[in-house]
XYZ file of C-alpha atoms in Angstrom:
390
model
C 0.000 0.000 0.000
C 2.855 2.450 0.961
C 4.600 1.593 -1.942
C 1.405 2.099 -4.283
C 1.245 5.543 -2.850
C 4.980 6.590 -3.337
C 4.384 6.105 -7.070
C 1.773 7.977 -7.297
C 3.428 10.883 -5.642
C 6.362 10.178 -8.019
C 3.958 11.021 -10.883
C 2.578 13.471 -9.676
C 6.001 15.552 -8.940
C 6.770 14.573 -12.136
C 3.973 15.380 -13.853
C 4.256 19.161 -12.045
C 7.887 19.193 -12.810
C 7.290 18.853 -16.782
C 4.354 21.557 -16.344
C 6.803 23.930 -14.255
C 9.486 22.777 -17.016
C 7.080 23.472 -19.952
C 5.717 27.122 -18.552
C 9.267 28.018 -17.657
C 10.092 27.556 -21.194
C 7.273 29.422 -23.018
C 8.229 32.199 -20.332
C 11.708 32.109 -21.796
C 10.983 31.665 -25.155
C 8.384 34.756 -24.764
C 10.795 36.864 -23.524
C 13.919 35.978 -25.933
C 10.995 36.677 -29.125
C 10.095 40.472 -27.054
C 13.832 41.154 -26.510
C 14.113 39.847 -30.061
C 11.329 42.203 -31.428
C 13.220 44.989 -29.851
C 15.941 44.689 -31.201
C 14.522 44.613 -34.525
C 12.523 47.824 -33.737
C 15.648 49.616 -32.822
C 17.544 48.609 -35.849
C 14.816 49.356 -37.814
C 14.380 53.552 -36.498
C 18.149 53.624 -36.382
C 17.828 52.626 -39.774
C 15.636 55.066 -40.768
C 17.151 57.801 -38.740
C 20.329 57.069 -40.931
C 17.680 57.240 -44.284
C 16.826 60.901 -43.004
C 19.662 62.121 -42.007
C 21.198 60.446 -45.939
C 18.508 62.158 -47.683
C 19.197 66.124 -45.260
C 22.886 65.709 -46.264
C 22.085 64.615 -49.976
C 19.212 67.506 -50.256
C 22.030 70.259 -48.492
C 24.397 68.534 -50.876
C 22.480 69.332 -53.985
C 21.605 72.765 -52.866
C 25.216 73.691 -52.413
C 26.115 72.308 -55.811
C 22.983 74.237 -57.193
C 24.772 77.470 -55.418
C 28.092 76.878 -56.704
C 26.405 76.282 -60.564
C 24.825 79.636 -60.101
C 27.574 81.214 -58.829
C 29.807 79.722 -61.442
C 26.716 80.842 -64.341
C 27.593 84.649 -63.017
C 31.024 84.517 -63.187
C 30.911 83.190 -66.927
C 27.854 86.020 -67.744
C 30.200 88.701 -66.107
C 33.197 87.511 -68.110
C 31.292 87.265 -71.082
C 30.039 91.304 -70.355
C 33.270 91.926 -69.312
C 34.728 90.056 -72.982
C 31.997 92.158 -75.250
C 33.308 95.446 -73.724
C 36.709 95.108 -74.537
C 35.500 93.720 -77.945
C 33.134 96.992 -78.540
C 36.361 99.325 -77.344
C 38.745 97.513 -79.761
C 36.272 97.864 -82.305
C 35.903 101.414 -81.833
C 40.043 102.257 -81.251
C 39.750 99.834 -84.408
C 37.380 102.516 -86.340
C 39.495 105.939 -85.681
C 42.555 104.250 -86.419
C 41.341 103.187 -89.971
C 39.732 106.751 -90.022
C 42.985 108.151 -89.191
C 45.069 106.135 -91.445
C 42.308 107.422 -94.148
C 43.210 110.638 -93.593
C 46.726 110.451 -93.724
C 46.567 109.337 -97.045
C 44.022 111.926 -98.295
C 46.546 114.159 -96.715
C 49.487 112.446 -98.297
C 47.768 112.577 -101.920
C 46.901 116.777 -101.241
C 49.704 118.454 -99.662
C 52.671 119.485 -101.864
C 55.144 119.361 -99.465
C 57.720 116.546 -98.650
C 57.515 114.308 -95.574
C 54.880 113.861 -93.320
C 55.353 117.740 -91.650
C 52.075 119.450 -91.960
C 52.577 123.234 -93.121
C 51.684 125.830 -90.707
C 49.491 128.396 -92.069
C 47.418 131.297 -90.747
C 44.186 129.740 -91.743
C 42.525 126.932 -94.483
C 39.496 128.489 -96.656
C 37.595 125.357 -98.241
C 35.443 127.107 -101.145
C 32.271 124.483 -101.452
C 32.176 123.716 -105.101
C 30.552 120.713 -107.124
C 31.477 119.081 -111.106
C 28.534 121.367 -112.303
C 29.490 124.668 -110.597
C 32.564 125.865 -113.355
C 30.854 129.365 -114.322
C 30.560 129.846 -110.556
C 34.228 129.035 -109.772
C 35.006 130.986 -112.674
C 32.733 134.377 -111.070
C 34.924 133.990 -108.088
C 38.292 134.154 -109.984
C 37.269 137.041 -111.923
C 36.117 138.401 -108.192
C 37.451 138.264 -105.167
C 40.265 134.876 -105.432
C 43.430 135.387 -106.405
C 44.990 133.212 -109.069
C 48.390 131.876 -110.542
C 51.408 133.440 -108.701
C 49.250 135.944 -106.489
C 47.495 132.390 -105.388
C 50.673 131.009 -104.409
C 51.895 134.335 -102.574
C 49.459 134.524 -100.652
C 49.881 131.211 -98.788
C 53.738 131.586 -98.579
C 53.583 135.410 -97.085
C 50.264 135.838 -95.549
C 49.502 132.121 -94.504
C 45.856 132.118 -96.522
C 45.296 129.035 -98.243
C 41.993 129.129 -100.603
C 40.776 126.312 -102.238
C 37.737 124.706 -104.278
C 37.092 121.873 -102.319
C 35.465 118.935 -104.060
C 35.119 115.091 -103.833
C 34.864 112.521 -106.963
C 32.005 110.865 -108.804
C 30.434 107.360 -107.888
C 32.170 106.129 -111.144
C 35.950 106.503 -110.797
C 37.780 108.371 -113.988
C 34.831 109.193 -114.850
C 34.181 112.566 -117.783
C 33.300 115.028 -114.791
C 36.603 113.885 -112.451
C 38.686 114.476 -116.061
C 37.595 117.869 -116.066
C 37.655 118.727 -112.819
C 41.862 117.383 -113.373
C 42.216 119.705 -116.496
C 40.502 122.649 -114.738
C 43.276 122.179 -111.647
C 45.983 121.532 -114.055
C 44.880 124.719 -115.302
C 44.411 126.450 -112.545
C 45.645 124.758 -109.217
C 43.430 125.734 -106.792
C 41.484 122.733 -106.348
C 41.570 120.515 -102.929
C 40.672 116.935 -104.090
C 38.408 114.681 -101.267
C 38.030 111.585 -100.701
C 33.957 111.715 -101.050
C 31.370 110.804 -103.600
C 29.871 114.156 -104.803
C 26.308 114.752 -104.283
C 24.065 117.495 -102.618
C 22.583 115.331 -99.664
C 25.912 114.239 -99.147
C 27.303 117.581 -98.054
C 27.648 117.232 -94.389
C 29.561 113.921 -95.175
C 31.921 116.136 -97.294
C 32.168 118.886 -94.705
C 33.482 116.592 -92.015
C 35.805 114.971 -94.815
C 36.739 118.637 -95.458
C 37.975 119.353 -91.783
C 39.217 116.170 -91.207
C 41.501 116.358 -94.338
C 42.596 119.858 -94.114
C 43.527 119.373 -90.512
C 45.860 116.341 -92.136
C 47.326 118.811 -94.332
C 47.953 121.880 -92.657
C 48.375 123.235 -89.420
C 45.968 126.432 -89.375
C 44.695 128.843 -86.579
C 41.176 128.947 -88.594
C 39.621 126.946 -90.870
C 37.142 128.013 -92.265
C 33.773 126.974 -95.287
C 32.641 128.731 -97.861
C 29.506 128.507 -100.613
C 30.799 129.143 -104.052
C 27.628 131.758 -104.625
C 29.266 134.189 -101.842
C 31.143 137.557 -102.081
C 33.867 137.554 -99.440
C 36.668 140.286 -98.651
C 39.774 138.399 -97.732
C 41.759 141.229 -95.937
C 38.300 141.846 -93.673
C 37.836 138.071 -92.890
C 41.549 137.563 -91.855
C 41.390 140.759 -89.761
C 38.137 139.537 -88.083
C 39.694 136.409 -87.088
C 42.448 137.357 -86.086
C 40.432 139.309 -83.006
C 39.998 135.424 -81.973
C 43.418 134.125 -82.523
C 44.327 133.466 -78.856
C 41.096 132.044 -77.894
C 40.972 128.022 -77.616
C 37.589 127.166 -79.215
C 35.578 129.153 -81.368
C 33.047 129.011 -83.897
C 32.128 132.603 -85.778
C 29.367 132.983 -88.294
C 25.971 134.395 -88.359
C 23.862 132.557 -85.765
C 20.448 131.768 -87.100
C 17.456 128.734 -85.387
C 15.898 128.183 -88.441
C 12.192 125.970 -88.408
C 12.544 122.076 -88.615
C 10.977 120.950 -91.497
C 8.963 118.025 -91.431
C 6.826 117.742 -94.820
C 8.401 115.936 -97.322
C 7.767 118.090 -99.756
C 10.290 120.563 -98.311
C 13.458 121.207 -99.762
C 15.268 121.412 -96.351
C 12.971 118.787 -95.402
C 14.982 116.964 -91.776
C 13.999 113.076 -91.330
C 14.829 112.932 -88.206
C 12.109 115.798 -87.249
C 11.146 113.259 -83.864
C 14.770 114.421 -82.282
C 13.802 117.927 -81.832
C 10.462 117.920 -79.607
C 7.369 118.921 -81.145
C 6.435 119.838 -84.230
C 6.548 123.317 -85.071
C 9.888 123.632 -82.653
C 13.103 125.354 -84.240
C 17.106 123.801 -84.421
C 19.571 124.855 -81.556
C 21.801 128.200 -82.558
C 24.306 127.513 -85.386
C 25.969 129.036 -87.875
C 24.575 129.916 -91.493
C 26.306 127.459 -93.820
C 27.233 129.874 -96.751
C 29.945 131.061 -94.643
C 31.730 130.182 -90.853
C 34.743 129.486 -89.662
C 36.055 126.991 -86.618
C 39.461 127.303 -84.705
C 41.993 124.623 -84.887
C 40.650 122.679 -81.472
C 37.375 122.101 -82.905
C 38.595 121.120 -85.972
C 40.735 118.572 -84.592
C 38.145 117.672 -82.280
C 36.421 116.645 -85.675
C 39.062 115.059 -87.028
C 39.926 112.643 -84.280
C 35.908 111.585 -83.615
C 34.471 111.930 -87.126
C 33.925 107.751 -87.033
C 31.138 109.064 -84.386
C 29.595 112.383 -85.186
C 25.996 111.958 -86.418
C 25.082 114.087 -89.791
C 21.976 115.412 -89.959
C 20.309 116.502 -93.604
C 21.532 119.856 -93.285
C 25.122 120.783 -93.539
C 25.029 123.674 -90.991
C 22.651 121.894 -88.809
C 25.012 118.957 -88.208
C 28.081 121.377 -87.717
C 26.638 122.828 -84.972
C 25.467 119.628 -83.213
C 28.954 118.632 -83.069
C 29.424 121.405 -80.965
C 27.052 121.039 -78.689
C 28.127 119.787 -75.041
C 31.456 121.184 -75.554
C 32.878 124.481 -74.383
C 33.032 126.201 -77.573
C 32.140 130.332 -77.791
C 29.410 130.481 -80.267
C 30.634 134.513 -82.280
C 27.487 136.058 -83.814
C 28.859 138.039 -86.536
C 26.839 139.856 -88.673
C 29.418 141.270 -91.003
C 29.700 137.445 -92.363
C 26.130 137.968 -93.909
C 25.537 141.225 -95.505
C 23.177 141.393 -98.234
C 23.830 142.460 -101.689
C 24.061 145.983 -103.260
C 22.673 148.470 -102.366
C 23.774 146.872 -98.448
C 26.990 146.308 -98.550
C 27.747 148.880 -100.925
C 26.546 151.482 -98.254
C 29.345 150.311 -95.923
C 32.289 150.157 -98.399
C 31.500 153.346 -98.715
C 32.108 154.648 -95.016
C 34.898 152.457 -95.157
C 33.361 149.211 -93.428
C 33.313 146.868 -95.706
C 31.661 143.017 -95.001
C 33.383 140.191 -94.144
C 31.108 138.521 -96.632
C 27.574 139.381 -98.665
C 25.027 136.999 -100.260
C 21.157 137.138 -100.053
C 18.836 135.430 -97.930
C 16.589 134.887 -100.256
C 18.889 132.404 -102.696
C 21.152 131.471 -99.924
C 23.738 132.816 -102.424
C 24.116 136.195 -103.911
C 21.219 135.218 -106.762
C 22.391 135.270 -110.488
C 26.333 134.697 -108.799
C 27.583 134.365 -112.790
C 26.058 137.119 -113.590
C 26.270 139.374 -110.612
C 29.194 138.274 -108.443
C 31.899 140.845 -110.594
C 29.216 143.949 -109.820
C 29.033 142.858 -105.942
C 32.575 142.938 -105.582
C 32.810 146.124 -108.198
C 30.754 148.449 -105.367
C 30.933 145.973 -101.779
C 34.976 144.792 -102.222
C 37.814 145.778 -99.687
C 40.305 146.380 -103.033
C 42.824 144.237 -103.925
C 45.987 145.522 -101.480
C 43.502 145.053 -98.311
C 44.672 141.216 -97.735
C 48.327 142.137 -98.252
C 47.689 144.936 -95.692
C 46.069 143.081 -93.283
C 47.856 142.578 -89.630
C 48.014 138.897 -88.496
């Protein structure tokens, strides 16, 4: 019996052992699959921590390159700015020295004298003349311009050079340039331009006129004349001599003409829009039959004539080149007296005109006809240049 019931107790503790055994073990095995879990959970959210703080440094990353391509963009567009500057000044030193070397040679083909020494002279008269114009040159030599030997005198002793400017045709040698080369062989008082003649080409030809006299000689004055106008020598080289020792100076008779807008006009200006409103008049500048410049300003002409803007009008554009600059603008009357009986009054009270012509033609009117009576009743005589103080 004892023994019966020690067996039993045997299975039972055993039986409670493998239940204690079998809970212990689930306890175990729950808590090695939490601790497990945990782990995982923490590798995981360090893992994404490292995915966030991959993708911050990637996304600063790309921003700073983005920063450095801008920055690097600039420095190219600023070198590029910096590249078409220097190309636009080279250009432009480019342009005036081709325009200079141009002028040289003009120079080189006009002047007489050896070497490259330009002749100093008192001052440069440029007579405006064109292939058409011989009776008109030829009323002037019967007038008031000296020819031959008295021509040639008068540059040597008084320093007065006068001269027919004029350009050439669009067609080289052709029948107007030969006679224009027998009249000069003839006569020599031409002064030959590089230009193509024509009439709306005359404030081309007047810059090409100071440009290539200022090549040629060295003068106080230079100074443009119409081939329709009466001038007394002797009184125009006393008058500017009054202005010898000032720097800048442009003397003629100041008029602010209308700017004319209908194209029917025959001083019609196309660019009309640059001077305000219609009905408004030019800026003050000198009449073109006759004016004279000093030598500044007609250097200053010569050395930026790749950049001074012509206008229709001959004396228009001359006197936009002027503007801005410190240049004394001389109203002188006596460089536009009007015809007999005018000027005819004053010669005879001893004040004679530095130069006559009427308003009305912009020219003394019939010049062939009438240019030997104007200087018959309104001229100085013929001893008044050789007499006159410079």
């Amino acid at each position: 019996m004892k023994t019966k019931i020690s067996k039993r107790l045997s299975l039972t503790w055993v039986s409670l052992l493998c239940i204690s055994c079998f809970f212990l073990g689930a306890m175990f095995n729950s808590r090695f699959r939490g601790s497990d879990s945990g782990s995982q959970l923490m590798l995981h959210r360090r893992d994404q921590e490292v995915n966030v703080v991959t993708e911050e440094y990637a996304h600063e990353k790309k921003k700073s390159q983005e920063k450095d391509v801008i920055q690097e963009v600039l420095k190219t567009h600023k070198a590029i700015e910096s590249l078409d500057k220097s190309v636009s000044m080279l250009q432009k030193q480019l342009s005036v020295r081709q325009s200079h070397q141009q002028i040289v040679d003009v120079a080189t083909t006009n002047t007489s004298t050896e070497g490259s020494q330009r002749k100093k002279v008192f001052m440069v008269i440029g007579i405006n003349t064109a292939f058409s114009s011989r009776q008109r040159r030829d009323s002037l030599r019967d007038s008031w311009m000296p020819q031959g030997e008295k021509l040639e005198k008068l540059e040597k002793e008084k320093g007065i050079v006068v001269k027919f400017m004029i350009g050439h045709s669009a067609v080289p040698h052709s029948i107007v340039d030969k006679e224009i080369d027998s009249e000069d062989a003839q006569y020599k008082d031409f002064y030959r331009l590089d230009h193509v003649e024509g009439y709306y080409n005359l404030s081309a030809k007047t810059k090409t006129f100071f440009s290539s006299a200022v090549a040629t000689w060295d003068a106080e004055f230079y100074v443009k004349i119409d081939d329709d106008v009466h001038v007394n020598l002797g009184m125009l080289a006393s008058t500017l001599a009054l202005h010898r020792h000032k720097p800048r100076v442009y003397i003629g008779c100041m008029k602010s003409g209308p700017v004319l807008t209908k194209k029917t006009a025959k001083y019609r200006e196309p660019e009309f829009w640059k001077f305000g409103e219609e009905g408004n008049k030019y800026f003050r500048h000198a009449t073109g039959q006759i004016y004279a410049i000093s030598k500044d300003l007609a250097t200053y002409i010569s050395n930026n004539q790749p950049i001074l803007h012509k206008y229709a009008n001959e004396d228009v554009t001359l006197g936009s080149w002027f503007l801005g600059l410190e240049v004394e603008h001389i109203d002188d009357r006596n460089f536009c007296c009007g015809t007999p009986p005018v000027c005819e009054m004053r010669a005879e009270v001893g004040d004679v005109c530095v130069a006559s012509f009427d308003w009305k033609c912009s020219g003394v009117c019939k010049s062939v006809d009438r240019m030997w009576l104007v200087h018959a009743v309104c001229g100085e005589g013929d001893q008044a240049v050789w007499d006159a103080h410079l």
